[in-house]
Amino acid sequence: MRILILRAEYGEVKEKNVVEGEISSILKDVVKKALELWDPKKSDLIVMRHSHEMQVKLPISKEQYLLYSKFNLRRQGDKAVFEIPLYVISFENQWMGEELVDSKVFIVAPYVDDYTEQELERLAQSITLGKEKEESNEEMEGEK
């Protein structure tokens, strides 16, 4: 199976690799790498399993159907919806009140296609963007 590994810091994807292998062993290798980068005096080290919902406008090709049907594919209105299982490894983060803000993460997920890769890159960027930056970007977009 092909596995996508992303490393994001402060809203930017710094590293992207697609490797062949079993997700559990690749995940453990990435956790070891995160462990080396982690500063225990500065933050927590967190590994979370998550299912990320993706949406694609219909119609989809036969190839897309074959790829996406492995991930709980269903129809919602004019969209095909499916869920990609992924792991988020946060190795630099801080608590802001009740909320945990991630600055540096790895994302490990099955590689499906270019579309899902781009969506997961956007997810990695948004996870590490930080609340203040995200709000100021939304304000700037609203002014356009």
Short mmCIF file of C-alpha atoms in Angstrom, two decimals:
data_model
loop_
_atom_site.label_atom_id
_atom_site.label_comp_id
_atom_site.label_asym_id
_atom_site.label_seq_id
_atom_site.Cartn_x
_atom_site.Cartn_y
_atom_site.Cartn_z
CA MET A 1 0.00 0.00 0.00
CA ARG A 2 1.19 3.53 -0.75
CA ILE A 3 1.33 5.82 2.29
CA LEU A 4 1.45 9.64 2.30
CA ILE A 5 3.60 11.30 4.96
CA LEU A 6 3.35 15.07 5.46
CA ARG A 7 5.29 17.28 7.88
CA ALA A 8 3.81 20.72 8.49
CA GLU A 9 5.07 23.61 10.59
CA TYR A 10 3.35 26.93 11.26
CA GLY A 11 0.91 26.64 8.35
CA GLU A 12 3.39 25.37 5.77
CA VAL A 13 4.04 21.86 4.44
CA LYS A 14 7.78 21.35 4.90
CA GLU A 15 8.10 17.74 3.77
CA LYS A 16 6.02 15.35 1.67
CA ASN A 17 6.77 11.70 0.89
CA VAL A 18 4.85 8.79 -0.59
CA VAL A 19 6.25 5.43 0.51
CA GLU A 20 5.30 1.82 -0.05
CA GLY A 21 4.55 -0.40 2.95
CA GLU A 22 2.20 -1.27 5.78
CA ILE A 23 0.65 1.78 7.46
CA SER A 24 1.24 0.54 11.03
CA SER A 25 4.99 0.03 10.59
CA ILE A 26 5.39 3.30 8.64
CA LEU A 27 3.41 5.12 11.34
CA LYS A 28 5.72 3.75 14.04
CA ASP A 29 8.76 4.95 12.06
CA VAL A 30 7.24 8.44 11.74
CA VAL A 31 6.47 8.49 15.48
CA LYS A 32 10.15 7.64 16.14
CA LYS A 33 11.18 10.55 13.90
CA ALA A 34 8.75 12.87 15.73
CA LEU A 35 10.18 11.63 19.03
CA GLU A 36 13.64 12.80 17.93
CA LEU A 37 12.27 16.25 16.99
CA TRP A 38 10.11 16.61 20.13
CA ASP A 39 11.23 18.81 23.04
CA PRO A 40 9.55 17.39 26.18
CA LYS A 41 10.24 20.63 28.08
CA LYS A 42 8.27 22.61 25.52
CA SER A 43 5.20 20.53 24.58
CA ASP A 44 3.29 17.26 24.61
CA LEU A 45 3.79 14.46 22.09
CA ILE A 46 0.40 13.34 20.81
CA VAL A 47 -0.60 10.65 18.29
CA MET A 48 -4.26 10.77 17.24
CA ARG A 49 -6.19 8.52 14.88
CA HIS A 50 -8.79 10.40 12.89
CA SER A 51 -11.15 9.89 9.96
CA HIS A 52 -11.14 12.86 7.56
CA GLU A 53 -14.19 13.36 5.37
CA MET A 54 -13.53 14.26 1.72
CA GLN A 55 -16.04 15.51 -0.84
CA VAL A 56 -15.81 15.38 -4.63
CA LYS A 57 -18.33 16.89 -7.03
CA LEU A 58 -20.23 14.30 -9.06
CA PRO A 59 -19.87 12.73 -11.55
CA ILE A 60 -16.69 10.82 -10.73
CA SER A 61 -14.75 8.56 -13.05
CA LYS A 62 -14.70 4.76 -12.81
CA GLU A 63 -11.10 4.99 -11.52
CA GLN A 64 -12.15 7.44 -8.79
CA TYR A 65 -15.06 5.16 -7.86
CA LEU A 66 -12.70 2.19 -7.49
CA LEU A 67 -10.27 4.24 -5.35
CA TYR A 68 -12.84 5.99 -3.13
CA SER A 69 -15.10 2.95 -2.61
CA LYS A 70 -12.46 1.53 -0.24
CA PHE A 71 -13.17 4.45 2.12
CA ASN A 72 -16.91 4.32 2.92
CA LEU A 73 -17.98 6.05 -0.31
CA ARG A 74 -21.50 7.46 -0.35
CA ARG A 75 -23.53 10.10 -2.13
CA GLN A 76 -24.68 13.36 -0.53
CA GLY A 77 -26.63 15.50 -2.97
CA ASP A 78 -24.36 16.37 -5.89
CA LYS A 79 -21.20 15.12 -4.13
CA ALA A 80 -19.40 11.86 -3.51
CA VAL A 81 -18.29 11.66 0.13
CA PHE A 82 -15.70 9.30 1.60
CA GLU A 83 -13.51 9.09 4.72
CA ILE A 84 -9.72 8.79 4.73
CA PRO A 85 -8.25 7.24 7.90
CA LEU A 86 -5.25 9.24 9.07
CA TYR A 87 -2.94 9.80 11.99
CA VAL A 88 -1.86 13.19 13.28
CA ILE A 89 1.39 13.22 15.24
CA SER A 90 1.76 16.53 17.05
CA PHE A 91 5.28 17.11 18.36
CA GLU A 92 5.16 20.85 19.07
CA ASN A 93 2.02 22.31 20.61
CA GLN A 94 0.77 24.43 23.47
CA TRP A 95 -2.38 24.87 25.48
CA MET A 96 -4.23 28.16 24.95
CA GLY A 97 -6.91 28.05 27.65
CA GLU A 98 -9.00 24.97 26.92
CA GLU A 99 -7.68 24.56 23.37
CA LEU A 100 -4.56 22.75 22.16
CA VAL A 101 -2.78 24.63 19.36
CA ASP A 102 -0.46 22.53 17.17
CA SER A 103 2.59 24.19 15.61
CA LYS A 104 4.37 21.16 14.15
CA VAL A 105 2.77 17.89 13.03
CA PHE A 106 3.18 14.84 10.85
CA ILE A 107 0.16 13.41 9.03
CA VAL A 108 0.25 9.77 7.94
CA ALA A 109 -2.52 8.48 5.66
CA PRO A 110 -3.10 6.09 2.77
CA TYR A 111 -2.14 7.69 -0.55
CA VAL A 112 -5.28 7.63 -2.69
CA ASP A 113 -4.77 10.15 -5.51
CA ASP A 114 -3.58 13.71 -6.24
CA TYR A 115 -6.89 15.24 -5.10
CA THR A 116 -6.77 13.62 -1.65
CA GLU A 117 -3.07 14.49 -1.35
CA GLN A 118 -3.86 18.18 -1.95
CA GLU A 119 -6.75 18.08 0.53
CA LEU A 120 -4.53 16.50 3.20
CA GLU A 121 -1.87 19.15 2.54
CA ARG A 122 -4.53 21.82 3.18
CA LEU A 123 -5.51 20.01 6.37
CA ALA A 124 -1.88 19.91 7.56
CA GLN A 125 -1.54 23.63 6.85
CA SER A 126 -4.74 24.54 8.69
CA ILE A 127 -3.88 22.37 11.71
CA THR A 128 -0.56 24.18 12.18
CA LEU A 129 -1.70 27.66 11.19
CA GLY A 130 -2.75 28.72 14.68
CA LYS A 131 -5.96 30.45 15.72
CA GLU A 132 -4.76 34.08 15.39
CA LYS A 133 -3.29 33.55 11.91
CA GLU A 134 -6.38 31.65 10.78
CA GLU A 135 -8.69 34.45 11.95
CA SER A 136 -6.57 37.17 10.31
CA ASN A 137 -6.53 35.20 7.03
CA GLU A 138 -10.32 34.89 7.18
CA GLU A 139 -10.60 38.65 7.77
CA MET A 140 -8.31 39.37 4.80
CA GLU A 141 -10.36 37.04 2.57
CA GLY A 142 -13.56 38.76 3.71
CA GLU A 143 -12.15 42.15 2.63
CA LYS A 144 -11.57 40.94 -0.96
#
